[in-house]
Amino acid sequence: MLGLATGSLYVLLALGLVIIYRGSGVVNFAHGAIAMVAGFLYWYLTHDAGFPVWAAVPLSIVAAGCVGLLIHYGVMRPLREAAALTRIIATLAVMIILQEGMALIYNGPALVVAPQLPTGTVTLFGAAVGVDKLIILGGVLVISALLGAFYRYTQFGRMSAAATQNPQALAGLGHSPSLVLGVNWFIGAAMAGAAGVMLAPIENLSVTDYTLLVVPALAAAVVGSLSSFPLALAGGLVIGVAQSEVSRYVTAPGWTDAVPFLAMIILLLLRGERLTSRTQASVRLPRIGTGRLRPGSIMVAFVLGVLVIETVSAQWNGAITTSLGTALIVLSLVVVTGYSGQLSLAQFAMAGWGAWIAGLLAKSGALPFLPAVLVGAAATLPLGLVVGAITLRSRGVNLAIVTLGLAVALNSLVFNNPASVGDGTFIIPEAKIGGLDVGSIVYPQRYSLVVLIAFTLACLAVANIRRGRSGRRLVAVRSNERAAASLGVSVKTAKLAAFGWSGLIAGLGGALLAFQNPNIDFSSYDPLQSVNVIGDAVVGGIGLITGPLAGSQLGPGSVVSTALDNLGNSASLYLPFAGGVLLAVTLLTQPDGIAAKLSEQAAFLSHHIARLAGGHLPRIRSKAASSAQDASGTPHTVPPRELSIDSLSVSFSGVKALTNVGLTVGPGEIVGLIGPNGAGKTTLIDAATGFIRTDRGRITLAGEDITRRTASARARRGLARSFQSLELFDDLTVLDNLRTASEPSNLGAYLTDALWPAKRDLTVAAKAAVSEFRLAGYLDNRPSELPYGVRRLVGIARCVAANPSVVALDEPAAGLDSHEAAELGVLLRNLAREWGMGILLVEHNVELVLGLCDRVYALDFGHVIADGTPGEIRDDPAVVSAYLGTGDDHADDDFHPHLADTTADTES
């Protein structure tokens, strides 16, 4: 019964999260912080301002709702077109602002709040239960029912769903999407405020603890997929009861706080997610670097760092050490978030794990300083792999939720567990390397040099990863998981590698920070530090190696913090709050971070100086691009394999999309697939290439059954595809798009690239694709810099560069004029005749299909209604009827182009 009472308050928070997510598509990580603000405001109104309870409660709840309005109109509305990753980080910025702001106002012990409800008890099932607990439980049940009915049956509920799914259409109907979203933010934040006020008498008011209430609330909301009120209700109550039972029967500390994390893990294992859908919108992500090394600049920067370390005082050396150690942890986010697009809120917790392992080894005398640090870092790599493995079945917001839950669980089970850390600190011996004392207390310059060397080596490793095969795979996964899988890139392996390397780097940073003092204080590795380090990474530049140096200055003990301390005793206390504000401003005005802005300014200055000197800076052309441009264009042939699809059926939620479909594509053959919109053409390609599950049927390639193979495994066996929406890797050049497709897919690159990435020339197939599609002049351009027709060709050339035996092309002529479509037809004919490639062509341009293909299949409502030569298909009555029955006035013109008005063709 006690657990139900606590769970009821989790439900209130979870209901607010569901309201905001249903109404805006945003998961509000600042939800617990809003509850914290409402709780402290209630305490102030009743304790200091003398307000009665009946007035303080609604005022506090309304104030929380107003905070929600400010978040919507001040932060989320300007970011409505931003990537989901950016909007998640924006709510983290609000969390930091509210949490650090309240910490500045009140930084004392937890506050005891007088109860608002009756405190008597009643006996239920032999247990004495507080009346206030029953009132809260009953109130939450009523609120859940009312909210469910309100959002299901009212006009506002329908408008809320519309505002999330299609705000343009809602505006076209005369309703303001922004107003609808604002009202949802107000209601959701008010629910958080109610939970904060009601929880205050049960759990004493604490800034950190209340902010982290978002973790069990998120766990409850995830039960209902962040959209179901009844399931969120059930999830919150179950989590509350589970925590209560664990506290009763499990004597080891920390397991109560770990319950939400375990609940989320179980849900993810049971539920999981497949690759992103074909309708995924292309959004701009933060800029990433190229990984190119400039030895001269690196040497100058390193020497300057050494000179600064050797000349400044011990105080400043301590600040430099702290900044560099924090920069290492921030650098780990460059790999996992900047390069691979996976938002991890557990990096500081991983750093704490590395510090704990290294501290245990040094404290026990098992290993001296340097081996202990290296083992601590190495021990964090498997932790990163475990986190990556757990989160393989999640992405986006679910991934952020799980990693934040992991940070809370590690804090409870390890860093705050007396069985693990004793009284919370480790006393460790002075650091020595080969008999040389490098301890930061006696020799701060030496220790700063050690950390500087570690940071420099880590930066070189990360640059090598970005420049190598593994880096291109990570960026491909970040840009588009479906497209990466279609080229044979294992999305799961890429994510595991990103988490593994990020864990190793974070563990190294945590261990080096730990040895800065003779006492390791594990209370500094609290979960909110993982949130703050995300802010540091974004402000500095989460995709650039130089970003961590700028972002690390926002933490306590950094160079900037030390400088502020010298200005005033309490000036540095405002730095974390300023960091939250700076994070929000960065997301709104400079999402690429400080390092990117400085890089742009430096490039502008270089070009300006060169122009004043009467010259210009030449554009450096990569050797691989030059080599590809010089390719002779010798015809290339692919291994001959036949694709066979037999009795294939696919359904979605009981609706049949394909029924008993069968077709074959032989070597050197172009097979067309036509049909009206919704006939199932793209569904057939998705099923054949492994992007959707099939109900029944068999798919073979060269006689091998690949029906149960993943999309990437099918691609590696010689079955490639293009996409109607292109889905190019916009963060990579055209050359690197082709490299990603053509390079070997072995796992070794994820291990060796960090030491030195192998320099490989383009494969024969890739060079032939460059020549065939005449892309030599575009290799160093990004796809976004190219005309649409060229981008279409790049999409097909990328498939061809993988050297597939069979390629499935989905609407390759979409958006092309008649001249470009004709040129495309010539290219496809060359691929079939000269390369021996089998082509499955899905195209709305029926004239192109009938004039190009050897055989044609016609689909209608998921059934094959005809197959044969183009002439047979042109005159088939069932096919003509299917096209004429679409309701399209131009369907007959499309199918019988010789009947169309030639004037329109001439004008085109």
PDB file of C-alpha atoms in Angstrom, residues 389-509:
ATOM      1  CA  ALA A 389      23.973  -4.170 -26.237  1.00  0.00           C
ATOM      2  CA  ILE A 390      21.110  -3.207 -23.927  1.00  0.00           C
ATOM      3  CA  THR A 391      20.218  -0.240 -26.068  1.00  0.00           C
ATOM      4  CA  LEU A 392      20.430  -2.017 -29.430  1.00  0.00           C
ATOM      5  CA  ARG A 393      16.689  -2.463 -29.229  1.00  0.00           C
ATOM      6  CA  SER A 394      16.117   1.243 -28.717  1.00  0.00           C
ATOM      7  CA  ARG A 395      17.010   4.509 -30.348  1.00  0.00           C
ATOM      8  CA  GLY A 396      16.389   8.209 -29.947  1.00  0.00           C
ATOM      9  CA  VAL A 397      14.501   9.137 -26.841  1.00  0.00           C
ATOM     10  CA  ASN A 398      14.292   5.575 -25.496  1.00  0.00           C
ATOM     11  CA  LEU A 399      18.075   5.367 -25.638  1.00  0.00           C
ATOM     12  CA  ALA A 400      18.417   8.623 -23.689  1.00  0.00           C
ATOM     13  CA  ILE A 401      15.927   7.387 -21.092  1.00  0.00           C
ATOM     14  CA  VAL A 402      17.736   4.076 -20.594  1.00  0.00           C
ATOM     15  CA  THR A 403      21.192   5.623 -20.275  1.00  0.00           C
ATOM     16  CA  LEU A 404      19.938   8.163 -17.740  1.00  0.00           C
ATOM     17  CA  GLY A 405      18.417   5.268 -15.810  1.00  0.00           C
ATOM     18  CA  LEU A 406      21.784   3.505 -15.964  1.00  0.00           C
ATOM     19  CA  ALA A 407      23.500   6.583 -14.498  1.00  0.00           C
ATOM     20  CA  VAL A 408      21.038   6.589 -11.603  1.00  0.00           C
ATOM     21  CA  ALA A 409      21.463   2.841 -11.067  1.00  0.00           C
ATOM     22  CA  LEU A 410      25.277   3.044 -11.028  1.00  0.00           C
ATOM     23  CA  ASN A 411      25.126   5.937  -8.606  1.00  0.00           C
ATOM     24  CA  SER A 412      22.904   3.968  -6.249  1.00  0.00           C
ATOM     25  CA  LEU A 413      24.514   0.542  -6.581  1.00  0.00           C
ATOM     26  CA  VAL A 414      28.179   1.576  -6.715  1.00  0.00           C
ATOM     27  CA  PHE A 415      29.057   5.190  -5.966  1.00  0.00           C
ATOM     28  CA  ASN A 416      26.676   5.581  -2.987  1.00  0.00           C
ATOM     29  CA  ASN A 417      26.958   1.988  -1.791  1.00  0.00           C
ATOM     30  CA  PRO A 418      29.066   1.532   1.383  1.00  0.00           C
ATOM     31  CA  ALA A 419      29.832  -2.019   0.287  1.00  0.00           C
ATOM     32  CA  SER A 420      31.538  -0.612  -2.830  1.00  0.00           C
ATOM     33  CA  VAL A 421      33.111   2.641  -1.672  1.00  0.00           C
ATOM     34  CA  GLY A 422      33.117   2.394   2.120  1.00  0.00           C
ATOM     35  CA  ASP A 423      32.555   5.864   3.543  1.00  0.00           C
ATOM     36  CA  GLY A 424      32.374   7.322   0.026  1.00  0.00           C
ATOM     37  CA  THR A 425      36.098   7.981  -0.534  1.00  0.00           C
ATOM     38  CA  PHE A 426      39.208   6.014  -1.446  1.00  0.00           C
ATOM     39  CA  ILE A 427      42.603   6.975  -0.069  1.00  0.00           C
ATOM     40  CA  ILE A 428      45.110   6.198  -2.818  1.00  0.00           C
ATOM     41  CA  PRO A 429      48.924   6.360  -2.947  1.00  0.00           C
ATOM     42  CA  GLU A 430      50.798   9.122  -4.749  1.00  0.00           C
ATOM     43  CA  ALA A 431      50.953   8.651  -8.515  1.00  0.00           C
ATOM     44  CA  LYS A 432      54.263   7.397  -9.884  1.00  0.00           C
ATOM     45  CA  ILE A 433      55.429   6.296 -13.333  1.00  0.00           C
ATOM     46  CA  GLY A 434      58.534   4.093 -13.333  1.00  0.00           C
ATOM     47  CA  GLY A 435      59.750   5.521 -10.044  1.00  0.00           C
ATOM     48  CA  LEU A 436      59.114   9.135 -11.128  1.00  0.00           C
ATOM     49  CA  ASP A 437      56.692  10.912  -8.815  1.00  0.00           C
ATOM     50  CA  VAL A 438      53.986  12.593 -10.911  1.00  0.00           C
ATOM     51  CA  GLY A 439      51.457  13.174  -8.121  1.00  0.00           C
ATOM     52  CA  SER A 440      49.385  16.306  -8.566  1.00  0.00           C
ATOM     53  CA  ILE A 441      49.851  17.442  -4.964  1.00  0.00           C
ATOM     54  CA  VAL A 442      53.650  17.662  -4.968  1.00  0.00           C
ATOM     55  CA  TYR A 443      54.287  17.859  -8.711  1.00  0.00           C
ATOM     56  CA  PRO A 444      51.197  19.435 -10.301  1.00  0.00           C
ATOM     57  CA  GLN A 445      53.079  20.278 -13.527  1.00  0.00           C
ATOM     58  CA  ARG A 446      54.048  16.667 -14.071  1.00  0.00           C
ATOM     59  CA  TYR A 447      50.521  15.403 -13.525  1.00  0.00           C
ATOM     60  CA  SER A 448      49.142  18.039 -15.891  1.00  0.00           C
ATOM     61  CA  LEU A 449      51.610  16.846 -18.527  1.00  0.00           C
ATOM     62  CA  VAL A 450      50.449  13.254 -18.046  1.00  0.00           C
ATOM     63  CA  VAL A 451      46.825  14.290 -18.572  1.00  0.00           C
ATOM     64  CA  LEU A 452      47.779  16.479 -21.550  1.00  0.00           C
ATOM     65  CA  ILE A 453      49.547  13.530 -23.206  1.00  0.00           C
ATOM     66  CA  ALA A 454      46.535  11.280 -22.546  1.00  0.00           C
ATOM     67  CA  PHE A 455      44.142  13.849 -24.014  1.00  0.00           C
ATOM     68  CA  THR A 456      46.337  14.367 -27.081  1.00  0.00           C
ATOM     69  CA  LEU A 457      46.588  10.629 -27.754  1.00  0.00           C
ATOM     70  CA  ALA A 458      42.830  10.217 -27.306  1.00  0.00           C
ATOM     71  CA  CYS A 459      42.182  13.066 -29.750  1.00  0.00           C
ATOM     72  CA  LEU A 460      44.483  11.431 -32.307  1.00  0.00           C
ATOM     73  CA  ALA A 461      42.653   8.111 -31.864  1.00  0.00           C
ATOM     74  CA  VAL A 462      39.248   9.766 -32.337  1.00  0.00           C
ATOM     75  CA  ALA A 463      40.513  11.617 -35.428  1.00  0.00           C
ATOM     76  CA  ASN A 464      41.790   8.329 -36.834  1.00  0.00           C
ATOM     77  CA  ILE A 465      38.436   6.683 -36.202  1.00  0.00           C
ATOM     78  CA  ARG A 466      36.620   9.483 -38.007  1.00  0.00           C
ATOM     79  CA  ARG A 467      39.019   9.331 -40.953  1.00  0.00           C
ATOM     80  CA  GLY A 468      38.883   5.566 -41.323  1.00  0.00           C
ATOM     81  CA  ARG A 469      36.386   2.975 -42.454  1.00  0.00           C
ATOM     82  CA  SER A 470      34.853   2.713 -39.005  1.00  0.00           C
ATOM     83  CA  GLY A 471      34.225   6.459 -38.871  1.00  0.00           C
ATOM     84  CA  ARG A 472      32.440   6.431 -42.205  1.00  0.00           C
ATOM     85  CA  ARG A 473      30.228   3.606 -40.981  1.00  0.00           C
ATOM     86  CA  LEU A 474      29.409   5.468 -37.767  1.00  0.00           C
ATOM     87  CA  VAL A 475      28.507   8.618 -39.675  1.00  0.00           C
ATOM     88  CA  ALA A 476      26.430   6.579 -42.116  1.00  0.00           C
ATOM     89  CA  VAL A 477      24.458   5.100 -39.227  1.00  0.00           C
ATOM     90  CA  ARG A 478      24.003   8.570 -37.738  1.00  0.00           C
ATOM     91  CA  SER A 479      22.780   9.945 -41.078  1.00  0.00           C
ATOM     92  CA  ASN A 480      20.437   7.124 -42.052  1.00  0.00           C
ATOM     93  CA  GLU A 481      20.276   3.661 -40.528  1.00  0.00           C
ATOM     94  CA  ARG A 482      18.218   2.213 -43.389  1.00  0.00           C
ATOM     95  CA  ALA A 483      20.618   3.415 -46.048  1.00  0.00           C
ATOM     96  CA  ALA A 484      23.608   2.171 -44.060  1.00  0.00           C
ATOM     97  CA  ALA A 485      22.072  -1.286 -43.671  1.00  0.00           C
ATOM     98  CA  SER A 486      21.257  -1.386 -47.396  1.00  0.00           C
ATOM     99  CA  LEU A 487      25.003  -1.114 -48.093  1.00  0.00           C
ATOM    100  CA  GLY A 488      25.967  -3.982 -45.805  1.00  0.00           C
ATOM    101  CA  VAL A 489      26.849  -1.858 -42.769  1.00  0.00           C
ATOM    102  CA  SER A 490      25.839  -3.642 -39.564  1.00  0.00           C
ATOM    103  CA  VAL A 491      23.980  -0.986 -37.588  1.00  0.00           C
ATOM    104  CA  LYS A 492      24.238  -3.015 -34.401  1.00  0.00           C
ATOM    105  CA  THR A 493      28.002  -3.486 -34.724  1.00  0.00           C
ATOM    106  CA  ALA A 494      28.503   0.214 -35.419  1.00  0.00           C
ATOM    107  CA  LYS A 495      26.534   1.194 -32.319  1.00  0.00           C
ATOM    108  CA  LEU A 496      28.401  -1.321 -30.168  1.00  0.00           C
ATOM    109  CA  ALA A 497      31.731   0.025 -31.418  1.00  0.00           C
ATOM    110  CA  ALA A 498      30.672   3.614 -30.691  1.00  0.00           C
ATOM    111  CA  PHE A 499      29.631   2.754 -27.128  1.00  0.00           C
ATOM    112  CA  GLY A 500      32.761   0.671 -26.583  1.00  0.00           C
ATOM    113  CA  TRP A 501      35.173   3.400 -27.667  1.00  0.00           C
ATOM    114  CA  SER A 502      33.223   6.086 -25.807  1.00  0.00           C
ATOM    115  CA  GLY A 503      33.303   3.975 -22.643  1.00  0.00           C
ATOM    116  CA  LEU A 504      37.058   3.500 -22.940  1.00  0.00           C
ATOM    117  CA  ILE A 505      37.692   7.240 -23.360  1.00  0.00           C
ATOM    118  CA  ALA A 506      35.268   8.221 -20.584  1.00  0.00           C
ATOM    119  CA  GLY A 507      36.858   5.672 -18.239  1.00  0.00           C
ATOM    120  CA  LEU A 508      40.296   7.112 -18.965  1.00  0.00           C
ATOM    121  CA  GLY A 509      39.088  10.617 -18.168  1.00  0.00           C
TER     122      GLY A 509
END
